[in-house]
XYZ file of C-alpha atoms in Angstrom:
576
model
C 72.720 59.909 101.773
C 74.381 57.106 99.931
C 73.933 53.868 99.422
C 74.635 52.024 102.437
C 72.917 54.556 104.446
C 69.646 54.644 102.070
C 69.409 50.452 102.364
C 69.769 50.394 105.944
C 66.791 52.902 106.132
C 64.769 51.208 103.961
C 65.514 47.822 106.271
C 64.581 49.622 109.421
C 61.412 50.783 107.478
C 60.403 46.988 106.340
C 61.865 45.704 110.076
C 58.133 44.361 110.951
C 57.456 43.208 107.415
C 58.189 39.131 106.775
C 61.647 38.527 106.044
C 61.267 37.327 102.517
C 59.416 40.226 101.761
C 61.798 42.335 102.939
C 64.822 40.724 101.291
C 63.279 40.370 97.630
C 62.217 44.316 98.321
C 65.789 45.335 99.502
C 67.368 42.746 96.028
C 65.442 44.959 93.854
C 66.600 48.374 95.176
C 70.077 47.213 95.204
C 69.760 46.158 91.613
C 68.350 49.625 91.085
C 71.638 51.253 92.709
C 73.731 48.851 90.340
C 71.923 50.029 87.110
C 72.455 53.874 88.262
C 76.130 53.462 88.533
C 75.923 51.636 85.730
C 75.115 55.009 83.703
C 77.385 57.208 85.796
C 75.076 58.506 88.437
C 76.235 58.417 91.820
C 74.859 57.179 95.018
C 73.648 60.253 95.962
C 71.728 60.787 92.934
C 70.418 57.645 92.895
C 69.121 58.172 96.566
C 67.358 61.274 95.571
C 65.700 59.580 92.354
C 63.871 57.030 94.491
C 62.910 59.708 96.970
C 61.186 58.657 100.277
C 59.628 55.326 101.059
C 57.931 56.145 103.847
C 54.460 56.702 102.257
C 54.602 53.775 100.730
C 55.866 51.485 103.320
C 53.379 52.620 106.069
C 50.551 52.024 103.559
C 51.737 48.285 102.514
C 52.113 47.964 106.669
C 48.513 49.207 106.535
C 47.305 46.503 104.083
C 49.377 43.483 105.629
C 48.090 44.842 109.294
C 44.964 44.792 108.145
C 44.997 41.424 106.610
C 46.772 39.685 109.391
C 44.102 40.749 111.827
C 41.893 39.651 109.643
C 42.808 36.154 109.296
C 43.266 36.275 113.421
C 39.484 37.024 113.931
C 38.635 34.494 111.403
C 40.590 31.882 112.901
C 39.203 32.590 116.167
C 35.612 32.371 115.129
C 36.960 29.385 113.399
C 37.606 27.690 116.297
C 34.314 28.985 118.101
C 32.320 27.698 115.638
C 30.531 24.315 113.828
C 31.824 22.471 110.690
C 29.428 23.327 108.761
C 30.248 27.586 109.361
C 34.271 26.757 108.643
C 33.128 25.247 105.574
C 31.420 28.280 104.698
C 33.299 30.582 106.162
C 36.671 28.863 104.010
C 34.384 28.832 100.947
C 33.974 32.770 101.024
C 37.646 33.319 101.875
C 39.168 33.488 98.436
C 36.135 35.804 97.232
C 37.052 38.738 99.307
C 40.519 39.011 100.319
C 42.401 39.252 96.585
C 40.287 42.221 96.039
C 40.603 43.701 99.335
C 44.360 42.923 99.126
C 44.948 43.998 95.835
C 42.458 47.559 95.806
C 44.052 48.771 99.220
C 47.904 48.559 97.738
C 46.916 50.151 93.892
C 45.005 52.790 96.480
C 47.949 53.161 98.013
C 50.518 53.717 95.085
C 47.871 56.015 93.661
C 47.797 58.407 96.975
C 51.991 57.883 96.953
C 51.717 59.041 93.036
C 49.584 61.720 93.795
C 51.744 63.530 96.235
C 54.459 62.837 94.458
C 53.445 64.456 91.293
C 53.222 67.740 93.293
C 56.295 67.428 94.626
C 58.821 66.217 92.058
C 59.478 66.982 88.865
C 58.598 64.562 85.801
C 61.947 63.066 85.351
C 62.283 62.120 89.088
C 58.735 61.032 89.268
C 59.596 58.670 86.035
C 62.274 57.168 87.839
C 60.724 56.934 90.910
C 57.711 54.819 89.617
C 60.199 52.196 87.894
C 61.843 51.741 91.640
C 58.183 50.979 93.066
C 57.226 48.708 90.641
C 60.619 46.967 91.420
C 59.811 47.823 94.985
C 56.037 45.972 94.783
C 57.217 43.334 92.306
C 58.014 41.216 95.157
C 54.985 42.118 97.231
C 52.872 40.419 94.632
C 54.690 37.236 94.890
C 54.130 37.401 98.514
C 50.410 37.723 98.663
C 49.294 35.661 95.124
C 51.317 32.700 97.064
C 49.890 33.561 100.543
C 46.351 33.270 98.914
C 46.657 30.219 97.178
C 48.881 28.594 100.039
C 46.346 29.853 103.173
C 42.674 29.719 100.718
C 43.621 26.845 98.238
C 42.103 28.954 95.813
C 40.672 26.517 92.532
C 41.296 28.572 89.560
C 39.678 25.220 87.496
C 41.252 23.101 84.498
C 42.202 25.847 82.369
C 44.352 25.496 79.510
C 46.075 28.706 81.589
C 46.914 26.975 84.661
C 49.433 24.293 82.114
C 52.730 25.422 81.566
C 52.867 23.493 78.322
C 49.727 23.398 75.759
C 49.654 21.937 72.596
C 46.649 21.754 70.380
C 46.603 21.123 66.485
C 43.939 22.142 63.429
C 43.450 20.548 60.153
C 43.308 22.888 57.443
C 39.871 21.577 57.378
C 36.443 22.773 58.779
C 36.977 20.544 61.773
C 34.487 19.825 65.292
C 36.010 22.985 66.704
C 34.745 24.906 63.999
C 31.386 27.350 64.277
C 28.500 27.342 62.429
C 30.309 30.761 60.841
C 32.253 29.658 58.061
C 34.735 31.491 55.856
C 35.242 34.478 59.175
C 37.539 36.995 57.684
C 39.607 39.170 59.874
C 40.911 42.543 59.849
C 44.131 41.954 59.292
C 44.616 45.873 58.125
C 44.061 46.552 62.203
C 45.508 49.583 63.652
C 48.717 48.701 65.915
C 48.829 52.142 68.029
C 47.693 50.029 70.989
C 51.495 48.039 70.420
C 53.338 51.216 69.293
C 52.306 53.283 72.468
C 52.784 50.378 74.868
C 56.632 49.729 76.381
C 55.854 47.108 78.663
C 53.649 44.033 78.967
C 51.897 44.741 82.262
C 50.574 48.083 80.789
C 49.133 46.717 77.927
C 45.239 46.366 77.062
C 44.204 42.637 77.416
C 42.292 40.712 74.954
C 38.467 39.696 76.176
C 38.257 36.577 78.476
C 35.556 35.318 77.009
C 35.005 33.510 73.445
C 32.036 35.854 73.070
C 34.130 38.952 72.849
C 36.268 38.230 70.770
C 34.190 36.679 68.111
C 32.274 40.374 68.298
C 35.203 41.985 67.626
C 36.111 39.787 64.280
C 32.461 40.033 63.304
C 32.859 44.054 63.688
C 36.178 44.249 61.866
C 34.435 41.327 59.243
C 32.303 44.278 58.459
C 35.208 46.574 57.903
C 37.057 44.441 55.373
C 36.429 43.177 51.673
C 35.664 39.492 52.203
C 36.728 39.192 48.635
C 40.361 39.984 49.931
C 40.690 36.437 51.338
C 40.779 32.965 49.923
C 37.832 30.543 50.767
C 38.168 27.000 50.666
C 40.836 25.138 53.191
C 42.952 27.875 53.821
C 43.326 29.141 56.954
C 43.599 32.747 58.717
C 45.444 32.514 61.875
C 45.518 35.499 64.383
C 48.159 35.915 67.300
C 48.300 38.025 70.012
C 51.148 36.989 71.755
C 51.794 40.147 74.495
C 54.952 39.284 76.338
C 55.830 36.007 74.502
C 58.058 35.246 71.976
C 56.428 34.050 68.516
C 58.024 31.789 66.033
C 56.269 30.250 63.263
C 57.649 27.973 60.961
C 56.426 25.639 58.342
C 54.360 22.403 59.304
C 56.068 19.274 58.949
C 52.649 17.211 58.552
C 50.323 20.138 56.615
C 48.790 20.832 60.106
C 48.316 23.666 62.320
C 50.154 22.903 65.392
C 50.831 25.267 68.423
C 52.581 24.932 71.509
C 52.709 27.273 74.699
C 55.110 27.202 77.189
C 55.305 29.509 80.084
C 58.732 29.181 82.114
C 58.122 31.608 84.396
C 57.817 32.013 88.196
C 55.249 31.020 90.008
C 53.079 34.260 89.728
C 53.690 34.779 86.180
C 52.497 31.011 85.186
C 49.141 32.155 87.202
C 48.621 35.363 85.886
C 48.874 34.421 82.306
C 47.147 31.974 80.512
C 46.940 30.504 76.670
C 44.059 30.580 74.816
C 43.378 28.654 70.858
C 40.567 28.149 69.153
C 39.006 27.867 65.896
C 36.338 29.685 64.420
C 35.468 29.017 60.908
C 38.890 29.490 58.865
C 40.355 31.284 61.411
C 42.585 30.197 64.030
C 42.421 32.418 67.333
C 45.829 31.575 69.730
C 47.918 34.205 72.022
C 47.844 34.945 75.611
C 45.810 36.756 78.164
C 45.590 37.968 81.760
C 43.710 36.555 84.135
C 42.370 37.014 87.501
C 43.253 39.842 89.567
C 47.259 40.419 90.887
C 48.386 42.357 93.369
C 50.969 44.038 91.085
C 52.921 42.457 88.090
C 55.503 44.596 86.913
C 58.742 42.219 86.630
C 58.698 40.032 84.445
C 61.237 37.225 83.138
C 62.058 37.726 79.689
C 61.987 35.249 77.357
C 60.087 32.717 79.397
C 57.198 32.502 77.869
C 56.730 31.281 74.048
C 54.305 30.155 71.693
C 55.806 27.863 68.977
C 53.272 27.849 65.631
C 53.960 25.056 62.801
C 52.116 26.021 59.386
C 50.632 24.222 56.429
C 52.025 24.912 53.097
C 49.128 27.417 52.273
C 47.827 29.895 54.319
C 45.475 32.758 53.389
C 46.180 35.588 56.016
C 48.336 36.323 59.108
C 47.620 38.356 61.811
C 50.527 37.966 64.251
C 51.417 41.125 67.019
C 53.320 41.022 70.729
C 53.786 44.388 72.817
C 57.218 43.340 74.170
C 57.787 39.422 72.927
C 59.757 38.913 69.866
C 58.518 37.753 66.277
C 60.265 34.864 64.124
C 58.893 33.877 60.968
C 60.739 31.251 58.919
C 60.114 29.478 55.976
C 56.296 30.655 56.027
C 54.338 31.200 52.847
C 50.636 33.240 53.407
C 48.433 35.672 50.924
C 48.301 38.146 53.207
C 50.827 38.900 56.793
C 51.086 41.444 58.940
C 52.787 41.268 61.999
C 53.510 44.072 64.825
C 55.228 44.337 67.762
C 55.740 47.718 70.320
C 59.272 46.667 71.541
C 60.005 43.096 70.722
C 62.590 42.500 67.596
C 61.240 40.838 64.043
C 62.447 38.871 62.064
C 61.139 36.933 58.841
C 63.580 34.549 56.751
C 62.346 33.011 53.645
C 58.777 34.555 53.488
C 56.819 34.450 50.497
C 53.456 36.998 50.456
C 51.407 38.880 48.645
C 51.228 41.543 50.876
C 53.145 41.951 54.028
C 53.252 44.656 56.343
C 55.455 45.271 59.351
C 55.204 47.573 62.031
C 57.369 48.231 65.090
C 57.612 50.670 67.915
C 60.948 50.440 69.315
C 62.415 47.203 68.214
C 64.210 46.165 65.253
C 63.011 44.727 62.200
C 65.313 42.007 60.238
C 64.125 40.366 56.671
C 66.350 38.013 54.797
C 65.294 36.160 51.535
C 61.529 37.772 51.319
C 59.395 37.758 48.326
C 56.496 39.702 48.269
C 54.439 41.687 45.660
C 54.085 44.765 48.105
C 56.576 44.866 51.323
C 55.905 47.576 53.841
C 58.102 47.790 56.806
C 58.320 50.277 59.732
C 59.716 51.096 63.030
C 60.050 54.296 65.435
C 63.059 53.977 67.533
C 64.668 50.679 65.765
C 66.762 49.594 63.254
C 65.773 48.089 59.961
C 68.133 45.719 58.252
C 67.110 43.415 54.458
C 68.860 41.029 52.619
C 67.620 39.539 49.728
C 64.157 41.170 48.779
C 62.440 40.396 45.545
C 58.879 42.897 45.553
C 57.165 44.980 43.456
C 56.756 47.771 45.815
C 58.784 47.781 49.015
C 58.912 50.496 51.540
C 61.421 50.689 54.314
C 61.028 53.821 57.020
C 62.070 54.551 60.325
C 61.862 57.448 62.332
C 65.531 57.464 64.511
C 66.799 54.015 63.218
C 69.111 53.194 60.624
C 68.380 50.961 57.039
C 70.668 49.100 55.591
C 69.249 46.982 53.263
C 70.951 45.164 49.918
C 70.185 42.626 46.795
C 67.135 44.108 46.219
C 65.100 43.462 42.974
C 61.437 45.577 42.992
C 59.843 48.220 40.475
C 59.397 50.912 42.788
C 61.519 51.683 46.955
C 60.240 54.207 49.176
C 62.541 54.410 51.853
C 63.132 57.106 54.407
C 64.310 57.731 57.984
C 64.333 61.114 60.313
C 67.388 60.943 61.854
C 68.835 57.583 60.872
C 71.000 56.833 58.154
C 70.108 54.630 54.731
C 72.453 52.229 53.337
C 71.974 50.821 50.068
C 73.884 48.226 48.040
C 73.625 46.267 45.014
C 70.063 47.352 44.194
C 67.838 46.854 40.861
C 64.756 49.159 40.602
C 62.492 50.937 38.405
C 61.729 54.193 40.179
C 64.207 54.326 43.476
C 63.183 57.475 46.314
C 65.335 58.039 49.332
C 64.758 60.697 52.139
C 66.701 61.431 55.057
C 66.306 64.407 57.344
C 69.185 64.674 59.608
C 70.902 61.149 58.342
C 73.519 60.280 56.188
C 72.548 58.380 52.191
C 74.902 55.860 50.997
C 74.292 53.955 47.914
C 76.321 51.560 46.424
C 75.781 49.655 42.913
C 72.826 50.344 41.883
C 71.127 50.075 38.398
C 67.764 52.204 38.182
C 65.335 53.829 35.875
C 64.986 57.244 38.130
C 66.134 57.820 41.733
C 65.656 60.824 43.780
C 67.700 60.997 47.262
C 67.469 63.942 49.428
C 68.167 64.952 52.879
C 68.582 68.247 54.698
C 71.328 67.699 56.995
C 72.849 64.330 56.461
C 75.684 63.795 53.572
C 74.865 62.047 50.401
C 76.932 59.605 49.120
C 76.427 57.773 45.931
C 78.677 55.434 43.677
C 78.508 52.656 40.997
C 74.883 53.597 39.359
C 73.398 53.346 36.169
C 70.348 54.646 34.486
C 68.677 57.193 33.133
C 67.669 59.899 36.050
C 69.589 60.877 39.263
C 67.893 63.656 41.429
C 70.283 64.426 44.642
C 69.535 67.061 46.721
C 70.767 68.086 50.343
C 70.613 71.483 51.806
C 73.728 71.543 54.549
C 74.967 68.261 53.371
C 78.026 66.882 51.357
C 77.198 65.458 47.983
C 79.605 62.902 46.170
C 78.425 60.907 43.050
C 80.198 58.673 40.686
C 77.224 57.209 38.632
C 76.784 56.376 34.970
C 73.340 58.356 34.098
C 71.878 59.883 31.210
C 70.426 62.971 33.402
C 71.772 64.099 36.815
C 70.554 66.870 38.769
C 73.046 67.498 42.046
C 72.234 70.256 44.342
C 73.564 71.378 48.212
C 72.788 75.069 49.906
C 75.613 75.247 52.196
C 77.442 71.833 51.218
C 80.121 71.231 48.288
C 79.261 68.828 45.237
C 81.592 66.240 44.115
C 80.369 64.645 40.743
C 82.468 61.875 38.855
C 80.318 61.522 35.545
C 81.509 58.571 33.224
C 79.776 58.420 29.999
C 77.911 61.969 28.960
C 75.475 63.452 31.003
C 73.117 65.894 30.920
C 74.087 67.582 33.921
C 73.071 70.159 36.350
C 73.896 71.380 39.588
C 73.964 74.408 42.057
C 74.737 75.382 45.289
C 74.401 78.927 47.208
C 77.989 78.752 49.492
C 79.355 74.919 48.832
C 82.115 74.143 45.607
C 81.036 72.392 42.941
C 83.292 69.971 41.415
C 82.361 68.089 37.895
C 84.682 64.736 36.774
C 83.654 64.688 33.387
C 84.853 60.844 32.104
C 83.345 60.702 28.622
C 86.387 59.819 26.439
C 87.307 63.209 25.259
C 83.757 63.821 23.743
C 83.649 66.928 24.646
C 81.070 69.380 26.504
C 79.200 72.546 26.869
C 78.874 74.311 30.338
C 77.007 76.713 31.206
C 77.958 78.773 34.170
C 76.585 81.146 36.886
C 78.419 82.470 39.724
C 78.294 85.080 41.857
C 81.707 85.960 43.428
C 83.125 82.082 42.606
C 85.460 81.466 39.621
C 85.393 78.514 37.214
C 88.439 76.351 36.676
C 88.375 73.654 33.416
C 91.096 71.080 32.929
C 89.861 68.746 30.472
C 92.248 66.588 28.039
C 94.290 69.963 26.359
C 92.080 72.613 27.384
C 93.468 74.626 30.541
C 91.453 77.403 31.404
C 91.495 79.516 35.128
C 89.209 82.075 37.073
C 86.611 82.401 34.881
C 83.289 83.859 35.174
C 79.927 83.486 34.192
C 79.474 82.138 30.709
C 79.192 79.552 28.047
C 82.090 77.444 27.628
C 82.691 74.600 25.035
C 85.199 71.823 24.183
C 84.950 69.358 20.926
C 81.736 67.540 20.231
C 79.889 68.588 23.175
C 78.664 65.435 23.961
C 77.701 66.512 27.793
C 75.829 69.953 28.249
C 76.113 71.427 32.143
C 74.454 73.895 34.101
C 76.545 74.774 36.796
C 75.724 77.516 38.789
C 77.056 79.195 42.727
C 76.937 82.240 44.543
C 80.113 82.030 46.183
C 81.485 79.005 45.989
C 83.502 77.758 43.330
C 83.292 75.770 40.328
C 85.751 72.991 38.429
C 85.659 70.575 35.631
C 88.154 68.105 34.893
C 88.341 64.915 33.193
């Protein structure tokens, strides 16, 4: 079946279903076939991903059936009967049919789910859930407008039913304020919940109510040193911003100000609403679900924000999305951390004490950040820093790449799995790089002691000074041209390329790799040690030409550099 064939089937199927319905259904399979062929399935494939609609079309018949003769028998006793039972009748309306609407369709996915799990195999059945949420995605529209077109439902003056909201705090203990002063928060909160959550719709919701939430900051109050956090006028501020993008910048007039806008369709400004409020020194603010939808898987990206303006001091930030983005600029705080699951961050011109970042899948950008300890980490995404000045940062990420450069900090712990780490122009105290399967590059660096390893990645290192350089890879490449006091270069099954300038105390080894030593100390001389197996050693070094040696002691002039150099069967060379 291809598709032509597959969209005229599923038209015949939805042929007694309204003709919007049908039409936004139909849109969001065809986008479906676009994004296949988009990756180089074809039609036929793509037919055989969704699978059959059948199930699932004679169950949302069912529901719509059901409805529809529902409102017929009320509209008949409607006419049969008094005012004053319409009135009630019309009063009871709303109460029962967005349940009845909404539990008979989930049933119905989740008998469609079930047989297809038995069927299909996980891949397929992966696929085939993304096309029905498409699928549904317009069904919801359909029945949150039928019940607030045909019931006139009241949802009430929310602060969630306004696409735009603005509110603004005084760094003072204001009338919104509880009786609870000086509330700290956990701002040292797990973020699994963001890291194993994709998409919006899927995520956990915060409480509706005031009530809950202020338990859960009294229960994580309990959990934290209160002496970690200023008292006084400075604020906390806690966001939870779940789809929306979050920017926060500094405050023009030394107040708190936040603004919400939701630019979304119809369904999406329902379903969603903003919530802010103050409770002792900390400032509450994000976005929740509300109500009960039918289903609410699309969603337009991007439409929704929440715009935050700081004071000049802050005491600590709590600020996480699950797919919105996170922009902080020109913010100064004692304490930040911010999360997202698979939104992008970035900060620009941060000043902290302690600031942590954590990301699932997105990427994580820092420019100009100053912080006494910097912790940032992702999963899936990319890391990228310009311009850090800490006394402990730590950059890691598990199948992204770092690239991060004009760094100034006592001690860097960075490391990625499969991802590669790029380095440049770098001051540090005590510098440790890990890859597993990615590549090292390091350029200009001036260190105390650095240790760089990986097991399959290549290591490259070049314009470095200091006293200690520890490179190790085991099927990896290693080429250095550093400036060190003490070097220690080692690869299994990969060759070592070493340009030394200035003596060195210098060691190195590999099992199968060549080893290759540029020794550029102005004719000072050296002593090498050597140790190889079935390999020769080859010197070249100002007059002295010697070939295919063997194990041994060798020496030249002062001996300013002393080398252990040592193979099984590779070779071994020293030149100057």
């Amino acid at each position: 079946m291809n598709k032509t064939e597959y969209l005229n089937a599923l038209k015949e199927a939805l042929k007694d279903t309204e003709e919007s319905v049908m039409e936004e259904i139909v849109s969001d399979y065809e986008e479906h076939f676009q994004v296949g062929t988009e990756k180089g399935k074809s039609e036929e494939q793509i037919c055989e991903e969704l699978g059959s609609i059948n199930d699932l079309v004679d169950e949302i018949k069912e529901v719509y059936q059901a409805k529809d003769g529902k409102q017929n028998k009320e509209d008949e006793n409607q006419t049969n009967s008094n005012d004053r039972k319409t009135s009630e009748r019309r009063f009871n309306i709303p109460n029962i049919d967005g349940e009845k609407i909404g539990d008979a369709i989930n049933n119905a996915l989740d008998s469609a789910g079930e047989a297809i799990s038995k069927i299909d195999v996980i891949e397929i059945g992966h696929s085939l859930k993304n096309t029905l949420e498409q699928a549904t995605s317009s069904i919801n529209n359909f029945a949150d407008t039928y019940l607030k077109n045909s019931f006139d439902f009241n949802r009430g003056n929310t602060e969630g039913s306004s696409e735009n909201v603005s509110k603004s705090y005084e760094t003072g203990e204001g009338p919104e304020d509880v009786e609870k002063s000086n509330v700290s928060y956990d701002f040292e909160n797990n973020y699994q919940e963001a890291e194993e959550t994709e998409k919006c719709p899927d995520t956990p919701t915060d409480d509706v109510t005031r009530t809950d939430t202020k338990e859960a900051a009294d229960q994580n109050h309990e959990q934290q040193n209160t002496s970690d956090n200023k008292t006084g006028d400075s604020l906390n501020l806690v966001i939870n911003g779940e789809c929306a993008d979050v920017t926060i910048v500094k405050s023009p007039n030394q107040k708190m100000n936040i603004n919400y806008v939701n630019n979304g369709n119809e369904r999406q400004k329902q379903f969603f609403e903003f919530y802010s409020y103050k409770e002792g020194n900390t400032i509450y603010a994000g976005i929740r679900r509300v109500g009960k939808a039918v289903f609410l898987f699309h969603l337009n990206h991007n439409s929704m924000s929440i715009h935050v303006e700081l004071p000049e001091s802050m005491n600590n930030m709590d600020v996480k999305t699950a797919s919105g983005d996170i922009k902080l600029f020109d913010v100064k705080a004692e304490r930040i951390i911010v999360g997202a699951a698979s939104g992008e961050i970035t900060l620009k011109r941060v000043i902290s004490t302690d600031l942590r970042i954590k990301c699932a899948s997105g990427d994580i950008n820092l420019e100009t950040v100053n912080s006494v300890k910097l912790n940032a980490g992702t999963m899936s995404g990319d890391i990228k820093a310009d311009d850090l000045d800490a006394k402990f940062v730590s950059l890691k990420s598990g199948s992204g790449d770092i690239e991060a450069g004009n760094i100034t900090a006592d001690i860097i712990d960075n490391s990625s799995i499969s991802g590669d780490v790029d380095l440049h122009q770098v001051k540090v105290s005590e510098c440790k790089i890990r890859s597993t399967s990615g590549d090292i590059d390091i350029d200009g660096m001036n260190m105390n002691n650095t240790d760089a390893s990986c097991i399959s990645g290549k290591i490259k290192i070049q314009k470095i000074c200091g006293d200690g350089l520890v490179v190790g890879s085991t099927s990896g490449n290693i080429t250095l041209d550093v400036n060190v006091k003490r070097c220690h270069a080692s690869s299994k099954s990969g060759n070592v390329d070493a340009r030394c300038e200035g003596d060195v105390a210098l060691e190195s080894n590999s099992t199968s790799g060549n080893i290759k030593i540029g020794l550029k100390n102005f004719g000072n001389g050296y002593r090498v040690e050597s140790r190889t197996t079935s390999g020769v050693l080859n010197i070249k070094y100002q007059d002295m030409i010697q070939s295919n040696l063997r194990s041994g002691t060798y020496t030249y002039g002062k001996q300013g550099s002393e080398m252990m150099i040592s193979t099984v069967s590779g070779d071994i060379r020293l030149t100057d």
